[in-house]
Amino acid sequence: MIELKDIYKTYHRKGISNDALKGINVTVEKGDIFGVIGYSGAGKSTLIRLVNFLEKPTKGEVLINGESLASYSEKQLRATKKQIGMIFQHFNLLESKKVFDNVAIPLVLQRKKKQEIKERVEELLQFVGLSDKANSYPSELSGGQKQRVGIARALASNPSILLCDEATSALDPQTTQSILQLLKKINAEYNITIMIITHEMAVIQEICNKVAVMEQGKIIEQGSVLDVFGKPQHPTTQNFVKTVINTSIPTAVQKKAKALPGSRYKLEFVGESASEPIIYELIHQYNIKLNILFANMTEIQGTALGNMIVQFNGEASAISDALTYLKAQDVIIEEVEEV
Ligand code: ADP
């Protein structure tokens, strides 16, 4: 478990101070895949460097499994560091060393016995699917394979936490997918808590169960991925969600819709309501004409999330009854003024 309590971080450089973090409160529970998303300069790297002891907060506390890092001796810090693995955007491999030796680095530093190192490295290479590359050099590997080496190295000392710093940003979409699936497997099979920082909402959508959105050193929104994707509150979060869930109506449809009478509503169906025959009931029970201008369906954390923009045409009382019915079915309704 990682707790960041009222964290402030100010950098001082050449007489200029820069408030990189301004009052951050985050709790990452054991077993979470916690995503931190934000645009460049939001403070994400600073945040992850605090968890990894590479930086100290100016104010506030970082707690790992309930223990404050500030209270630790050097020896305790070293022991806790072993519990935290990290992977990087540009892999940070030693080019002059073979894959086997790159993965072995943390174990060599811990002065483990040769045979123990061999067994552990072989096990890790098998886990990440690189058994046949043990004797290759990083320059002989693809980006995805390099990241797999980075992951194997991060897992070498059996961490309970894995930090991922833009780990898929340098990879193509297909390779990104395979690395994200590997991270999911690590979380599920080894019960390792994962904290990911990224600027890509697709990464959050694919594997995270919780998300925090950062802007200018603050967390502007956080919660379960389903809640944040389903009802993003802050305009920046809404922009991020739009990159993966498109709810804009095609221009040709917009033109037609403007010419039609009736009120327009954005309907959002989450979970159960996404699989019920609600639209059927709406048309049959309430005397209204319904025109679907736009619809899409996404899966988030195994739950269906549906978006629809509809135009209702009918008596005001019938529309009002229909809206009451929709609300009773847990459909989130928003009137759309302009399409
Ligand atoms: P992100 O990872 O979201 O791009 P960063 O944490 O790297 O954001 O940066 C947050 C802010 O802190 C930026 O304004 C950046 O310029 C500043 N910053 C980051 N690291 C340092 C540093 N070592 N010295 C001075 N300023 C820094």
PDB file of C-alpha atoms in Angstrom, residues 205-333:
ATOM      1  CA  GLN A 205      -8.726   2.142 -19.788  1.00  0.00           C
ATOM      2  CA  GLU A 206      -6.921  -1.097 -20.608  1.00  0.00           C
ATOM      3  CA  ILE A 207      -5.525  -2.125 -17.232  1.00  0.00           C
ATOM      4  CA  CYS A 208      -6.116   0.269 -14.334  1.00  0.00           C
ATOM      5  CA  ASN A 209      -8.822  -0.128 -11.711  1.00  0.00           C
ATOM      6  CA  LYS A 210      -8.236   3.348 -10.224  1.00  0.00           C
ATOM      7  CA  VAL A 211      -7.091   6.617 -11.704  1.00  0.00           C
ATOM      8  CA  ALA A 212      -5.941  10.056 -10.559  1.00  0.00           C
ATOM      9  CA  VAL A 213      -5.889  12.951 -13.003  1.00  0.00           C
ATOM     10  CA  MET A 214      -3.154  15.538 -12.435  1.00  0.00           C
ATOM     11  CA  GLU A 215      -2.878  19.125 -13.578  1.00  0.00           C
ATOM     12  CA  GLN A 216      -0.388  21.777 -12.490  1.00  0.00           C
ATOM     13  CA  GLY A 217       0.832  19.852  -9.476  1.00  0.00           C
ATOM     14  CA  LYS A 218      -2.624  18.972  -8.175  1.00  0.00           C
ATOM     15  CA  ILE A 219      -4.959  16.017  -8.415  1.00  0.00           C
ATOM     16  CA  ILE A 220      -8.076  17.371 -10.034  1.00  0.00           C
ATOM     17  CA  GLU A 221     -10.060  14.147  -9.981  1.00  0.00           C
ATOM     18  CA  GLN A 222      -9.604  10.580  -8.765  1.00  0.00           C
ATOM     19  CA  GLY A 223     -11.634   7.444  -8.260  1.00  0.00           C
ATOM     20  CA  SER A 224     -12.462   4.108  -9.819  1.00  0.00           C
ATOM     21  CA  VAL A 225     -11.792   3.982 -13.542  1.00  0.00           C
ATOM     22  CA  LEU A 226     -15.443   3.154 -14.173  1.00  0.00           C
ATOM     23  CA  ASP A 227     -16.669   6.222 -12.233  1.00  0.00           C
ATOM     24  CA  VAL A 228     -14.153   8.598 -13.761  1.00  0.00           C
ATOM     25  CA  PHE A 229     -14.761   7.367 -17.320  1.00  0.00           C
ATOM     26  CA  GLY A 230     -18.514   7.244 -16.770  1.00  0.00           C
ATOM     27  CA  LYS A 231     -18.890  10.716 -15.301  1.00  0.00           C
ATOM     28  CA  PRO A 232     -15.751  12.820 -15.710  1.00  0.00           C
ATOM     29  CA  GLN A 233     -16.215  16.075 -13.769  1.00  0.00           C
ATOM     30  CA  HIS A 234     -13.267  18.263 -14.673  1.00  0.00           C
ATOM     31  CA  PRO A 235     -12.862  19.603 -18.246  1.00  0.00           C
ATOM     32  CA  THR A 236      -9.325  18.148 -18.458  1.00  0.00           C
ATOM     33  CA  THR A 237     -10.615  14.720 -17.435  1.00  0.00           C
ATOM     34  CA  GLN A 238     -13.400  15.073 -19.996  1.00  0.00           C
ATOM     35  CA  ASN A 239     -10.772  15.769 -22.661  1.00  0.00           C
ATOM     36  CA  PHE A 240      -8.810  12.681 -21.678  1.00  0.00           C
ATOM     37  CA  VAL A 241     -11.952  10.521 -21.723  1.00  0.00           C
ATOM     38  CA  LYS A 242     -12.844  11.861 -25.175  1.00  0.00           C
ATOM     39  CA  THR A 243      -9.579  10.428 -26.513  1.00  0.00           C
ATOM     40  CA  VAL A 244     -10.888   6.908 -25.896  1.00  0.00           C
ATOM     41  CA  ILE A 245     -14.675   7.260 -25.796  1.00  0.00           C
ATOM     42  CA  ASN A 246     -15.941   9.285 -28.695  1.00  0.00           C
ATOM     43  CA  THR A 247     -19.315  10.901 -28.017  1.00  0.00           C
ATOM     44  CA  SER A 248     -19.347  13.469 -30.784  1.00  0.00           C
ATOM     45  CA  ILE A 249     -22.081  13.290 -33.377  1.00  0.00           C
ATOM     46  CA  PRO A 250     -20.933  13.033 -37.005  1.00  0.00           C
ATOM     47  CA  THR A 251     -21.346  16.385 -38.826  1.00  0.00           C
ATOM     48  CA  ALA A 252     -23.786  14.993 -41.389  1.00  0.00           C
ATOM     49  CA  VAL A 253     -26.046  13.720 -38.596  1.00  0.00           C
ATOM     50  CA  GLN A 254     -25.789  17.058 -36.757  1.00  0.00           C
ATOM     51  CA  LYS A 255     -27.128  18.893 -39.789  1.00  0.00           C
ATOM     52  CA  LYS A 256     -30.085  16.551 -40.126  1.00  0.00           C
ATOM     53  CA  ALA A 257     -30.827  16.603 -36.387  1.00  0.00           C
ATOM     54  CA  LYS A 258     -31.049  20.404 -36.360  1.00  0.00           C
ATOM     55  CA  ALA A 259     -33.844  20.252 -38.897  1.00  0.00           C
ATOM     56  CA  LEU A 260     -35.864  17.778 -36.827  1.00  0.00           C
ATOM     57  CA  PRO A 261     -38.268  18.774 -34.032  1.00  0.00           C
ATOM     58  CA  GLY A 262     -37.866  17.451 -30.504  1.00  0.00           C
ATOM     59  CA  SER A 263     -35.545  17.519 -27.518  1.00  0.00           C
ATOM     60  CA  ARG A 264     -32.133  15.892 -27.513  1.00  0.00           C
ATOM     61  CA  TYR A 265     -30.632  13.970 -24.634  1.00  0.00           C
ATOM     62  CA  LYS A 266     -27.364  12.267 -23.935  1.00  0.00           C
ATOM     63  CA  LEU A 267     -28.028   8.929 -22.243  1.00  0.00           C
ATOM     64  CA  GLU A 268     -25.382   6.957 -20.449  1.00  0.00           C
ATOM     65  CA  PHE A 269     -25.847   3.308 -19.607  1.00  0.00           C
ATOM     66  CA  VAL A 270     -23.496   1.667 -17.096  1.00  0.00           C
ATOM     67  CA  GLY A 271     -23.339  -2.038 -16.224  1.00  0.00           C
ATOM     68  CA  GLU A 272     -26.788  -3.617 -15.860  1.00  0.00           C
ATOM     69  CA  SER A 273     -28.571  -0.770 -17.610  1.00  0.00           C
ATOM     70  CA  ALA A 274     -26.359  -1.328 -20.668  1.00  0.00           C
ATOM     71  CA  SER A 275     -27.741  -4.812 -21.179  1.00  0.00           C
ATOM     72  CA  GLU A 276     -31.449  -4.222 -20.467  1.00  0.00           C
ATOM     73  CA  PRO A 277     -33.977  -3.661 -23.293  1.00  0.00           C
ATOM     74  CA  ILE A 278     -34.559  -0.092 -22.106  1.00  0.00           C
ATOM     75  CA  ILE A 279     -34.963   1.518 -25.516  1.00  0.00           C
ATOM     76  CA  TYR A 280     -37.533  -1.120 -26.493  1.00  0.00           C
ATOM     77  CA  GLU A 281     -39.551  -0.350 -23.346  1.00  0.00           C
ATOM     78  CA  LEU A 282     -39.252   3.353 -23.979  1.00  0.00           C
ATOM     79  CA  ILE A 283     -40.787   3.140 -27.434  1.00  0.00           C
ATOM     80  CA  HIS A 284     -43.494   0.669 -26.474  1.00  0.00           C
ATOM     81  CA  GLN A 285     -44.652   2.080 -23.134  1.00  0.00           C
ATOM     82  CA  TYR A 286     -44.391   5.806 -23.796  1.00  0.00           C
ATOM     83  CA  ASN A 287     -45.899   7.322 -26.847  1.00  0.00           C
ATOM     84  CA  ILE A 288     -42.778   9.013 -28.189  1.00  0.00           C
ATOM     85  CA  LYS A 289     -40.786   8.835 -31.378  1.00  0.00           C
ATOM     86  CA  LEU A 290     -37.147   8.174 -30.702  1.00  0.00           C
ATOM     87  CA  ASN A 291     -34.351   8.959 -33.076  1.00  0.00           C
ATOM     88  CA  ILE A 292     -30.864   7.674 -32.231  1.00  0.00           C
ATOM     89  CA  LEU A 293     -28.319  10.259 -33.445  1.00  0.00           C
ATOM     90  CA  PHE A 294     -25.253   8.562 -32.023  1.00  0.00           C
ATOM     91  CA  ALA A 295     -24.379   5.447 -30.014  1.00  0.00           C
ATOM     92  CA  ASN A 296     -21.320   3.592 -28.831  1.00  0.00           C
ATOM     93  CA  MET A 297     -20.410   0.932 -26.322  1.00  0.00           C
ATOM     94  CA  THR A 298     -17.138   0.506 -24.417  1.00  0.00           C
ATOM     95  CA  GLU A 299     -15.950  -2.023 -21.873  1.00  0.00           C
ATOM     96  CA  ILE A 300     -14.231  -0.691 -18.767  1.00  0.00           C
ATOM     97  CA  GLN A 301     -12.978  -3.032 -16.064  1.00  0.00           C
ATOM     98  CA  GLY A 302     -15.298  -5.749 -17.370  1.00  0.00           C
ATOM     99  CA  THR A 303     -18.337  -3.449 -17.218  1.00  0.00           C
ATOM    100  CA  ALA A 304     -20.195  -2.232 -20.278  1.00  0.00           C
ATOM    101  CA  LEU A 305     -20.507   1.526 -20.676  1.00  0.00           C
ATOM    102  CA  GLY A 306     -22.916   2.782 -23.329  1.00  0.00           C
ATOM    103  CA  ASN A 307     -23.376   6.294 -24.668  1.00  0.00           C
ATOM    104  CA  MET A 308     -26.252   7.402 -26.798  1.00  0.00           C
ATOM    105  CA  ILE A 309     -27.556  10.726 -28.078  1.00  0.00           C
ATOM    106  CA  VAL A 310     -31.267  10.560 -28.830  1.00  0.00           C
ATOM    107  CA  GLN A 311     -33.945  12.900 -30.037  1.00  0.00           C
ATOM    108  CA  PHE A 312     -37.392  12.552 -28.466  1.00  0.00           C
ATOM    109  CA  ASN A 313     -40.470  13.724 -30.267  1.00  0.00           C
ATOM    110  CA  GLY A 314     -43.863  13.566 -28.550  1.00  0.00           C
ATOM    111  CA  GLU A 315     -46.193  15.166 -25.987  1.00  0.00           C
ATOM    112  CA  ALA A 316     -44.357  16.984 -23.193  1.00  0.00           C
ATOM    113  CA  SER A 317     -45.996  14.717 -20.598  1.00  0.00           C
ATOM    114  CA  ALA A 318     -44.934  11.574 -22.499  1.00  0.00           C
ATOM    115  CA  ILE A 319     -41.341  12.826 -22.681  1.00  0.00           C
ATOM    116  CA  SER A 320     -41.376  13.662 -18.995  1.00  0.00           C
ATOM    117  CA  ASP A 321     -42.685  10.149 -18.147  1.00  0.00           C
ATOM    118  CA  ALA A 322     -40.055   8.598 -20.413  1.00  0.00           C
ATOM    119  CA  LEU A 323     -37.276  10.522 -18.641  1.00  0.00           C
ATOM    120  CA  THR A 324     -38.625   9.415 -15.243  1.00  0.00           C
ATOM    121  CA  TYR A 325     -38.585   5.823 -16.502  1.00  0.00           C
ATOM    122  CA  LEU A 326     -34.975   6.179 -17.729  1.00  0.00           C
ATOM    123  CA  LYS A 327     -33.846   7.621 -14.392  1.00  0.00           C
ATOM    124  CA  ALA A 328     -35.488   4.705 -12.588  1.00  0.00           C
ATOM    125  CA  GLN A 329     -33.388   2.379 -14.770  1.00  0.00           C
ATOM    126  CA  ASP A 330     -30.187   4.146 -13.585  1.00  0.00           C
ATOM    127  CA  VAL A 331     -29.599   5.777 -16.935  1.00  0.00           C
ATOM    128  CA  ILE A 332     -27.652   9.033 -16.606  1.00  0.00           C
ATOM    129  CA  ILE A 333     -29.453  11.750 -18.580  1.00  0.00           C
TER     130      ILE A 333
END
